Short mmCIF file of C-alpha atoms and ligand atoms in Angstrom, two decimals:
data_model
loop_
_atom_site.label_atom_id
_atom_site.label_comp_id
_atom_site.label_asym_id
_atom_site.label_seq_id
_atom_site.Cartn_x
_atom_site.Cartn_y
_atom_site.Cartn_z
CA MET T 1 65.86 144.44 21.60
CA VAL T 2 67.60 146.37 24.43
CA GLN T 3 69.98 147.82 21.87
CA THR T 4 67.15 148.95 19.65
CA MET T 5 65.58 150.67 22.65
CA LEU T 6 68.77 152.35 23.66
CA ALA T 7 69.28 153.56 20.09
CA GLU T 8 65.75 154.93 20.05
CA GLU T 9 66.34 156.62 23.37
CA ARG T 10 69.46 158.21 21.97
CA ARG T 11 67.67 159.38 18.88
CA THR T 12 64.93 160.99 21.06
CA GLU T 13 67.61 162.72 23.12
CA GLU T 14 69.46 163.89 19.99
CA ARG T 15 66.15 165.58 18.95
CA SER T 16 65.96 167.45 22.32
CA ALA T 17 68.28 170.39 22.42
CA TYR T 18 67.58 170.77 26.09
CA ALA T 19 68.58 167.22 26.82
CA ILE T 20 71.80 167.90 24.99
CA ALA T 21 72.45 171.02 27.00
CA ILE T 22 71.90 169.21 30.27
CA ARG T 23 74.29 166.46 29.18
CA GLN T 24 76.97 168.99 28.43
CA LEU T 25 76.40 170.79 31.70
CA GLU T 26 76.69 167.47 33.65
CA ALA T 27 79.94 166.66 31.86
CA ALA T 28 81.42 170.06 32.81
CA ALA T 29 80.14 169.62 36.39
CA TYR T 30 82.05 166.35 36.60
CA TYR T 31 85.31 168.01 35.62
CA LEU T 32 84.64 170.92 38.06
CA ASN T 33 83.60 168.50 40.79
CA LEU T 34 80.57 170.78 41.22
CA ASP T 35 78.34 170.34 44.31
CA ARG T 36 75.19 168.37 43.36
CA SER T 37 72.73 170.95 44.70
CA LEU T 38 74.45 173.76 42.79
CA LEU T 39 74.30 171.64 39.64
CA GLU T 40 70.55 171.20 40.33
CA VAL T 41 70.17 175.03 40.39
CA LEU T 42 72.23 175.53 37.12
CA LYS T 43 70.18 172.93 35.35
CA HIS T 44 66.93 174.78 35.66
CA PRO T 45 65.78 177.90 33.81
CA ARG T 46 64.81 180.60 36.23
CA ARG T 47 61.76 181.87 34.36
CA GLU T 48 59.78 180.55 31.36
CA LEU T 49 56.95 182.50 29.90
CA ILE T 50 54.54 181.03 27.26
CA VAL T 51 52.32 183.50 25.45
CA HIS T 52 49.51 182.87 22.97
CA PHE T 53 48.52 186.07 21.26
CA PRO T 54 46.27 187.33 18.43
CA VAL T 55 47.53 189.19 15.31
CA LYS T 56 45.52 191.00 12.73
CA MET T 57 46.38 189.66 9.22
CA ASP T 58 46.15 191.63 6.07
CA ASP T 59 43.10 189.80 4.77
CA GLY T 60 41.22 190.95 7.97
CA SER T 61 41.41 187.61 9.79
CA ILE T 62 42.89 187.08 13.19
CA ARG T 63 45.57 184.45 13.86
CA VAL T 64 46.77 183.24 17.21
CA PHE T 65 50.53 182.73 17.53
CA THR T 66 52.60 181.11 20.33
CA GLY T 67 55.75 182.62 21.70
CA TYR T 68 58.23 182.02 24.45
CA ARG T 69 60.76 183.87 26.53
CA VAL T 70 63.13 181.97 28.92
CA HIS T 71 65.69 183.29 31.43
CA HIS T 72 68.30 180.82 32.57
CA ASN T 73 70.68 181.67 35.56
CA PRO T 74 70.61 185.37 36.51
CA ALA T 75 73.81 185.36 38.64
CA ARG T 76 76.11 187.35 36.38
CA GLY T 77 73.84 190.23 35.16
CA PRO T 78 70.78 191.08 33.09
CA ALA T 79 69.36 188.40 30.78
CA LYS T 80 70.53 188.52 27.14
CA GLY T 81 69.46 186.53 24.21
CA GLY T 82 68.11 186.51 20.74
CA ILE T 83 64.53 186.25 19.43
CA ARG T 84 63.83 183.52 16.88
CA TYR T 85 61.00 183.48 14.35
CA HIS T 86 60.79 179.93 12.88
CA PRO T 87 58.02 177.32 12.46
CA GLU T 88 59.96 174.76 14.58
CA VAL T 89 60.52 176.98 17.65
CA THR T 90 59.65 174.97 20.76
CA LEU T 91 59.99 175.59 24.57
CA ASP T 92 62.57 172.83 24.70
CA GLU T 93 64.82 174.50 22.16
CA THR T 94 64.33 177.94 23.76
CA ARG T 95 65.42 176.55 27.09
CA ALA T 96 68.54 175.08 25.67
CA LEU T 97 69.32 178.22 23.80
CA ALA T 98 68.87 180.30 26.99
CA MET T 99 71.30 177.96 28.84
CA TRP T 100 73.87 178.13 26.14
CA MET T 101 73.65 181.96 26.20
CA THR T 102 74.53 181.80 29.95
CA TRP T 103 77.74 179.84 29.30
CA LYS T 104 78.60 181.89 26.21
CA CYS T 105 78.45 185.26 28.05
CA ALA T 106 80.51 183.73 30.83
CA VAL T 107 83.17 182.22 28.42
CA VAL T 108 83.83 185.63 26.90
CA ASN T 109 83.42 187.32 30.31
CA ILE T 110 80.63 189.79 29.67
CA PRO T 111 78.25 190.66 32.44
CA TYR T 112 75.07 189.02 31.20
CA SER T 113 73.13 185.90 31.96
CA GLY T 114 71.42 183.88 29.28
CA ALA T 115 67.93 184.31 27.83
CA LYS T 116 66.18 183.24 24.59
CA GLY T 117 62.79 183.85 22.94
CA GLY T 118 60.95 182.89 19.93
CA VAL T 119 57.60 182.80 18.04
CA VAL T 120 56.32 179.73 16.22
CA CYS T 121 55.85 181.27 12.77
CA ASP T 122 57.31 181.38 9.31
CA PRO T 123 58.35 184.99 8.83
CA LYS T 124 58.69 184.35 5.05
CA ARG T 125 54.96 183.76 4.80
CA LEU T 126 54.10 186.99 6.63
CA SER T 127 53.79 190.47 5.00
CA ILE T 128 55.95 193.18 6.39
CA HIS T 129 52.78 194.65 8.01
CA GLU T 130 51.87 191.29 9.70
CA LEU T 131 55.43 190.86 10.85
CA GLU T 132 55.35 194.24 12.45
CA ASN T 133 51.97 193.54 14.18
CA LEU T 134 53.33 190.13 15.40
CA THR T 135 56.47 191.71 16.81
CA ARG T 136 54.81 194.56 18.59
CA ARG T 137 52.21 192.25 20.17
CA TYR T 138 54.72 189.58 21.11
CA ILE T 139 57.07 192.10 22.77
CA THR T 140 54.11 193.62 24.67
CA GLU T 141 53.10 190.05 25.87
CA ILE T 142 56.57 189.36 27.18
CA SER T 143 57.18 192.92 28.53
CA ILE T 144 56.99 191.74 32.08
CA MET T 145 60.42 190.23 31.45
CA VAL T 146 62.05 192.74 29.10
CA GLY T 147 63.90 195.92 29.94
CA PRO T 148 67.36 197.50 29.77
CA GLU T 149 68.27 196.36 33.33
CA SER T 150 66.47 192.99 33.19
CA ASP T 151 66.38 191.41 29.79
CA ILE T 152 67.78 192.75 26.51
CA PRO T 153 66.69 190.86 23.33
CA ALA T 154 68.73 190.63 20.05
CA PRO T 155 68.31 189.14 16.60
CA ASP T 156 68.42 185.46 15.83
CA ILE T 157 67.04 183.18 13.06
CA GLY T 158 64.21 184.91 11.16
CA THR T 159 64.68 188.27 12.92
CA ASN T 160 66.72 191.38 11.85
CA PRO T 161 67.54 195.03 12.64
CA GLN T 162 64.07 196.09 11.53
CA VAL T 163 62.44 193.74 13.95
CA MET T 164 64.76 195.03 16.71
CA ALA T 165 63.62 198.60 15.76
CA TRP T 166 59.99 197.64 16.21
CA ILE T 167 60.82 196.12 19.57
CA MET T 168 62.67 199.29 20.74
CA ASP T 169 59.80 201.55 19.49
CA THR T 170 57.04 199.42 21.10
CA TYR T 171 58.85 199.29 24.44
CA SER T 172 59.52 203.09 24.17
CA MET T 173 55.87 203.87 23.41
CA HIS T 174 54.79 202.06 26.57
CA LYS T 175 57.35 203.94 28.65
CA GLY T 176 56.58 207.27 27.11
CA TYR T 177 60.20 208.01 26.29
CA THR T 178 62.89 206.48 24.07
CA VAL T 179 64.79 203.47 25.50
CA PRO T 180 67.50 202.45 23.01
CA ALA T 181 69.23 200.07 25.48
CA VAL T 182 66.21 197.71 25.62
CA VAL T 183 67.35 195.86 22.62
CA THR T 184 70.48 195.28 20.53
CA GLY T 185 71.12 194.66 16.84
CA LYS T 186 69.12 197.73 16.00
CA PRO T 187 69.86 199.92 13.00
CA VAL T 188 72.62 202.44 13.66
CA ALA T 189 70.16 205.29 13.05
CA ILE T 190 68.32 204.56 16.35
CA GLY T 191 71.27 203.62 18.58
CA GLY T 192 72.58 200.45 17.03
CA SER T 193 76.30 199.81 17.08
CA GLU T 194 78.65 200.12 14.14
CA GLY T 195 79.96 196.56 13.45
CA ARG T 196 77.00 194.72 15.04
CA LEU T 197 75.55 193.31 11.71
CA GLU T 198 78.80 191.49 10.93
CA ALA T 199 79.87 190.82 14.51
CA THR T 200 78.96 187.17 14.77
CA GLY T 201 80.63 186.42 11.49
CA ARG T 202 83.66 188.43 12.49
CA GLY T 203 84.06 186.47 15.70
CA VAL T 204 83.64 183.21 13.68
CA THR T 205 86.48 184.33 11.34
CA VAL T 206 88.77 185.29 14.20
CA VAL T 207 88.39 181.86 15.88
CA ALA T 208 88.57 180.06 12.49
CA HIS T 209 91.97 181.85 12.00
CA GLU T 210 93.12 180.70 15.52
CA ALA T 211 91.85 177.13 14.99
CA ALA T 212 93.61 176.84 11.60
CA LYS T 213 96.86 177.83 13.21
CA LEU T 214 96.37 175.19 15.85
CA ARG T 215 95.88 172.64 13.16
CA GLY T 216 98.98 173.90 11.27
CA PHE T 217 97.48 175.65 8.31
CA GLN T 218 96.48 179.25 7.43
CA LEU T 219 93.07 180.71 6.82
CA ASP T 220 94.48 182.39 3.75
CA GLY T 221 94.03 179.78 0.98
CA ALA T 222 91.94 177.38 3.14
CA ARG T 223 88.91 175.73 1.55
CA VAL T 224 85.75 176.79 3.48
CA VAL T 225 82.18 175.31 3.38
CA ILE T 226 79.39 177.26 4.94
CA GLN T 227 75.85 176.04 5.72
CA GLY T 228 73.42 178.92 5.99
CA PHE T 229 73.47 182.33 4.09
CA GLY T 230 71.61 184.52 6.67
CA ASN T 231 73.14 187.11 8.86
CA VAL T 232 75.92 184.89 10.28
CA GLY T 233 76.58 182.76 7.14
CA SER T 234 76.85 185.71 4.75
CA ALA T 235 79.06 187.76 7.03
CA THR T 236 81.27 184.83 7.66
CA ALA T 237 81.55 184.21 3.82
CA LYS T 238 82.45 187.92 3.31
CA LEU T 239 85.09 188.10 5.96
CA MET T 240 86.59 184.67 5.25
CA HIS T 241 86.79 185.60 1.53
CA GLN T 242 88.51 188.94 2.53
CA ALA T 243 90.95 186.96 4.65
CA GLY T 244 91.97 185.00 1.56
CA ALA T 245 89.99 181.83 2.19
CA LYS T 246 88.36 179.94 -0.68
CA VAL T 247 84.63 179.55 0.01
CA ILE T 248 83.86 176.48 -2.11
CA ALA T 249 80.21 175.73 -1.01
CA ILE T 250 77.36 177.63 0.65
CA SER T 251 73.67 176.80 1.33
CA ASP T 252 70.42 178.09 2.62
CA ALA T 253 67.25 176.19 3.67
CA ARG T 254 66.50 175.24 0.04
CA GLY T 255 69.93 173.64 -0.74
CA GLY T 256 73.43 174.64 -1.65
CA ILE T 257 75.98 175.28 -4.38
CA TYR T 258 79.40 173.90 -4.83
CA ASN T 259 82.47 174.91 -6.91
CA PRO T 260 85.81 173.38 -5.84
CA ASN T 261 87.63 176.34 -7.38
CA GLY T 262 85.77 178.82 -5.10
CA LEU T 263 82.53 180.84 -5.31
CA ASP T 264 82.28 184.45 -6.23
CA ILE T 265 81.39 185.72 -2.80
CA PRO T 266 81.04 189.51 -3.68
CA ASN T 267 78.56 188.42 -6.41
CA LEU T 268 76.66 186.24 -4.01
CA LEU T 269 76.65 188.98 -1.31
CA HIS T 270 75.10 191.25 -3.81
CA CYS T 271 71.83 189.26 -3.82
CA ALA T 272 72.07 187.91 -0.24
CA GLY T 273 68.74 187.94 1.59
CA ARG T 274 66.79 187.44 -1.62
CA ASP T 275 64.84 184.14 -1.81
CA GLY T 276 66.43 181.81 -4.38
CA CYS T 277 69.57 183.93 -4.61
CA ILE T 278 71.89 180.92 -4.02
CA GLN T 279 70.04 178.72 -6.46
CA ALA T 280 70.24 181.37 -9.15
CA TYR T 281 74.06 181.36 -9.06
CA ARG T 282 75.17 179.71 -12.32
CA ASP T 283 78.95 178.89 -11.91
CA ALA T 284 78.50 175.95 -9.48
CA ASP T 285 76.82 172.58 -9.00
CA GLN T 286 73.58 172.33 -6.99
CA ILE T 287 73.92 170.19 -3.94
CA THR T 288 71.75 169.27 -0.95
CA ASN T 289 72.45 170.43 2.64
CA LYS T 290 73.34 166.87 3.44
CA GLU T 291 75.98 166.63 0.69
CA LEU T 292 77.34 170.09 1.70
CA LEU T 293 78.22 168.87 5.23
CA GLU T 294 80.16 165.94 3.75
CA LEU T 295 82.35 167.84 1.24
CA PRO T 296 86.08 167.62 1.55
CA CYS T 297 87.35 170.95 3.01
CA ASP T 298 89.59 172.53 5.58
CA ILE T 299 87.01 174.44 7.54
CA LEU T 300 83.31 173.58 7.79
CA VAL T 301 81.02 176.33 9.28
CA PRO T 302 77.48 175.20 10.14
CA ALA T 303 75.71 178.58 10.39
CA ALA T 304 72.03 177.57 10.17
CA VAL T 305 70.08 175.49 12.62
CA HIS T 306 70.87 173.00 15.47
CA GLY T 307 71.24 169.25 15.16
CA VAL T 308 72.51 169.09 11.52
CA ILE T 309 75.54 166.76 12.36
CA THR T 310 74.45 163.68 14.25
CA SER T 311 75.80 160.07 14.80
CA GLU T 312 74.26 159.35 11.40
CA ASN T 313 76.41 161.70 9.25
CA ALA T 314 79.36 162.57 11.52
CA HIS T 315 81.48 159.66 10.09
CA ASN T 316 81.09 161.25 6.60
CA VAL T 317 82.39 164.71 7.59
CA ARG T 318 85.66 165.39 5.80
CA ALA T 319 86.60 168.81 7.34
CA LYS T 320 89.81 169.39 9.33
CA VAL T 321 88.16 172.03 11.51
CA ILE T 322 84.47 172.73 12.38
CA VAL T 323 83.55 176.14 13.63
CA GLU T 324 80.09 176.08 15.15
CA ALA T 325 78.64 179.42 14.01
CA ALA T 326 75.07 178.07 14.61
CA ASN T 327 73.96 177.12 18.12
CA GLY T 328 74.06 173.44 18.74
CA PRO T 329 74.75 172.15 15.21
CA LEU T 330 76.48 168.97 16.46
CA THR T 331 74.90 166.43 18.73
CA PRO T 332 77.14 164.95 21.56
CA ASP T 333 77.41 161.64 19.74
CA ALA T 334 78.55 163.47 16.56
CA ASP T 335 81.01 165.36 18.66
CA ARG T 336 82.64 162.16 19.97
CA ILE T 337 82.78 160.68 16.53
CA LEU T 338 84.49 163.73 15.12
CA GLN T 339 86.92 163.90 17.99
CA ASP T 340 87.92 160.29 17.36
CA ASN T 341 88.39 161.21 13.71
CA GLY T 342 90.75 164.05 14.64
CA VAL T 343 88.50 166.92 13.67
CA LEU T 344 89.04 170.08 15.68
CA VAL T 345 85.69 171.58 16.77
CA VAL T 346 85.38 175.19 17.93
CA PRO T 347 82.30 175.07 20.04
CA ASP T 348 79.29 177.42 19.60
CA ILE T 349 79.60 179.06 23.01
CA LEU T 350 82.92 180.34 21.98
CA ALA T 351 82.69 180.43 18.14
CA ASN T 352 79.52 182.52 17.74
CA ALA T 353 80.04 184.75 20.82
CA GLY T 354 81.02 187.73 18.65
CA GLY T 355 77.33 188.67 18.23
CA VAL T 356 76.71 189.00 21.98
CA VAL T 357 80.03 190.71 22.59
CA VAL T 358 79.10 193.53 20.17
CA SER T 359 75.56 193.47 21.48
CA TYR T 360 77.12 194.20 24.92
CA PHE T 361 79.12 197.04 23.33
CA GLU T 362 75.91 198.33 21.79
CA TRP T 363 74.15 198.28 25.23
CA VAL T 364 77.10 200.07 26.88
CA GLN T 365 77.09 202.71 24.17
CA ASP T 366 73.29 203.21 24.48
CA LEU T 367 73.44 203.54 28.24
CA GLN T 368 76.25 206.11 27.91
CA ALA T 369 74.73 207.74 24.86
CA PHE T 370 78.23 207.82 23.51
CA PHE T 371 79.07 205.97 20.23
CA TRP T 372 82.23 204.36 19.00
CA GLU T 373 83.87 204.24 15.47
CA GLU T 374 83.53 200.91 13.66
CA GLU T 375 87.27 200.36 13.88
CA GLU T 376 87.16 200.61 17.67
CA VAL T 377 84.16 198.13 17.87
CA ASN T 378 85.92 195.65 15.60
CA ALA T 379 89.31 195.96 17.38
CA ARG T 380 87.71 195.35 20.83
CA LEU T 381 85.80 192.37 19.48
CA GLU T 382 88.76 190.72 17.96
CA LYS T 383 90.68 191.25 21.20
CA VAL T 384 87.94 189.59 23.19
CA MET T 385 87.59 186.66 20.76
CA ARG T 386 91.37 186.00 20.58
CA ARG T 387 91.71 186.22 24.38
CA SER T 388 88.80 183.85 24.91
CA PHE T 389 90.04 181.29 22.28
CA GLU T 390 93.47 181.27 23.97
CA HIS T 391 91.92 180.91 27.47
CA VAL T 392 89.75 177.99 26.25
CA ARG T 393 92.68 176.34 24.50
CA GLN T 394 94.81 176.53 27.68
CA VAL T 395 92.05 175.15 29.91
CA ALA T 396 91.40 172.34 27.46
CA GLU T 397 95.09 171.49 27.27
CA LYS T 398 95.48 171.64 31.07
CA ASN T 399 92.46 169.36 31.60
CA LYS T 400 93.21 167.11 28.58
CA VAL T 401 89.82 167.74 27.13
CA ASP T 402 88.54 169.09 23.81
CA LEU T 403 87.77 172.81 23.21
CA ARG T 404 84.06 172.41 23.91
CA MET T 405 84.70 171.04 27.42
CA GLY T 406 87.40 173.64 27.85
CA ALA T 407 84.82 176.32 27.14
CA TYR T 408 82.24 174.69 29.41
CA ILE T 409 84.65 174.35 32.25
CA ILE T 410 85.29 178.18 32.07
CA GLY T 411 81.61 179.17 31.58
CA VAL T 412 80.07 176.89 34.12
CA GLN T 413 82.85 177.66 36.67
CA ARG T 414 82.20 181.47 36.39
CA VAL T 415 78.42 181.07 36.68
CA ALA T 416 78.77 178.60 39.60
CA GLU T 417 81.17 180.97 41.31
CA ALA T 418 78.70 183.97 40.89
CA THR T 419 75.78 181.90 42.11
CA THR T 420 77.70 180.73 45.21
CA ILE T 421 78.97 184.17 46.13
CA ARG T 422 75.53 185.69 45.79
CA GLY T 423 74.01 182.95 47.86
CA ILE T 424 70.50 181.47 47.74
CA TYR T 425 67.81 184.04 48.63
CA PRO T 426 66.28 184.32 51.32
P1 NAD X 1 69.20 183.98 9.65
O1 NAD X 1 67.71 183.69 9.79
O2 NAD X 1 69.65 185.30 9.29
O3 NAD X 1 69.79 182.82 8.55
C1 NAD X 1 69.55 181.49 8.75
C2 NAD X 1 70.01 180.80 7.50
O4 NAD X 1 69.98 179.36 7.63
C3 NAD X 1 69.32 181.16 6.19
O5 NAD X 1 70.18 181.16 5.17
C4 NAD X 1 68.33 179.99 6.03
O6 NAD X 1 67.89 179.77 4.69
C5 NAD X 1 69.19 178.81 6.55
N1 NAD X 1 68.46 177.63 7.07
C6 NAD X 1 67.34 177.64 7.82
N2 NAD X 1 66.92 176.39 8.01
C7 NAD X 1 67.89 175.57 7.47
C8 NAD X 1 68.01 174.15 7.37
N3 NAD X 1 67.12 173.32 7.86
N4 NAD X 1 69.18 173.66 6.71
C9 NAD X 1 69.98 174.59 6.11
N5 NAD X 1 69.89 175.89 6.13
C10 NAD X 1 68.86 176.40 6.84
O7 NAD X 1 69.82 183.48 11.01
P2 NAD X 1 71.24 183.89 11.65
O8 NAD X 1 70.96 185.07 12.57
O9 NAD X 1 72.21 183.94 10.56
O10 NAD X 1 71.53 182.70 12.60
C11 NAD X 1 72.10 181.45 12.16
C12 NAD X 1 72.58 180.64 13.32
O11 NAD X 1 73.52 181.39 14.05
C13 NAD X 1 71.51 180.22 14.39
O12 NAD X 1 71.83 178.98 14.92
C14 NAD X 1 71.63 181.36 15.42
O13 NAD X 1 71.13 180.91 16.73
C15 NAD X 1 73.10 181.46 15.43
N6 NAD X 1 73.57 182.79 16.00
C16 NAD X 1 73.20 183.93 15.40
C17 NAD X 1 73.68 185.16 15.95
C18 NAD X 1 73.36 186.46 15.32
O14 NAD X 1 73.93 187.44 15.68
N7 NAD X 1 72.41 186.56 14.41
C19 NAD X 1 74.60 185.13 17.05
C20 NAD X 1 75.00 183.89 17.54
C21 NAD X 1 74.44 182.75 16.99
#
């Protein structure tokens, strides 16, 4: 009876991304011997805004949507974080994602604090016009938080450079002049950065390369499985393929495809972004997302949504290395099981930081109105990712912990230090 209750409690916790984020923070606080009152400060988001707003639909009707924007700890700089359009967006998830952004920015040592936003909607069921109306109204509703010095949004699930362009335009219309630095992930034509579109996937590829070396194999020739074929999944597939890896399976929300001899990635990239693109691919077997996660491979890259590997399926994972391109794809219980099974996990707050690193470069370029060549952006990104991976590896080794805890120790320590040095106002 007690065991059933505990198991149920665990399952409930596994469903709450914020509960997981708190558990991870508490574990890092233990290693850092963090003061309890400071831990209490770090556990809480600083600001949470919930908005319910009307949008004119194409058929003349008006629909009310719900959106969120959360700032976590402000100690290290302006708030930075993506905007997610997805039917399952919740305040709980947005809080967790904002907290993870704080640690992520600290791990790669860029001067931001964490934020996240989202709207509960299915962007695939909205026309382009409805999507624009929704974006312009949502950004107006949360404008009390957003600005180039206070909070700089970016793309996430369900949003893209066009959505970022509408955000930049809406904010600029209200100001009366153009403010490119208010948002990152914009098209290059309006102040976006070269290299931003592929930045998260490029960072994932760099750390996959380092993790493979640590496990004693090369990325060149490695068998790679990727869940998700959106911005991050498709860029990762492209860059891993270019690095000589064999991408043997890939999926989107509808399901996946598998060919042990490797998929024709250039061909798949050709139709990327089109609904049903993956399913239309002929030279592979159709598989479910569940089956995809359990395929034998060298590197597994979850690049879709959170909580896909849990205590229920972690035992069946047969990868040597997992690179968390998505935010929070593993629950803490799954993490423990995988560690016991000798799987090397590169944690999200390190693995997918490439996106925010180049977002930071974009912001710097916008503020200076001086733009860099793509080679320069990529070279600087790769340097930051390699340096951060090595730092995390060393801290993990020194403390005899896994890479996730190594990354948390660095991130939480930097934020705790900044919070302490600034002091508590008044
Ligand atoms: P996206 O919307 O471009 O793509 C998401 C992909 O996941 C799509 O292929 C979609 O079909 C698939 N998907 C959605 N629900 C799924 C499900 N239940 N099972 C399997 N597949 C599913 O989003 P994205 O920008 O590529 O983001 C993917 C992940 O990477 C998210 O966790 C996001 O938070 C994280 N991330 C993104 C960035 C970025 O720069 N875009 C940066 C850091 C982290």
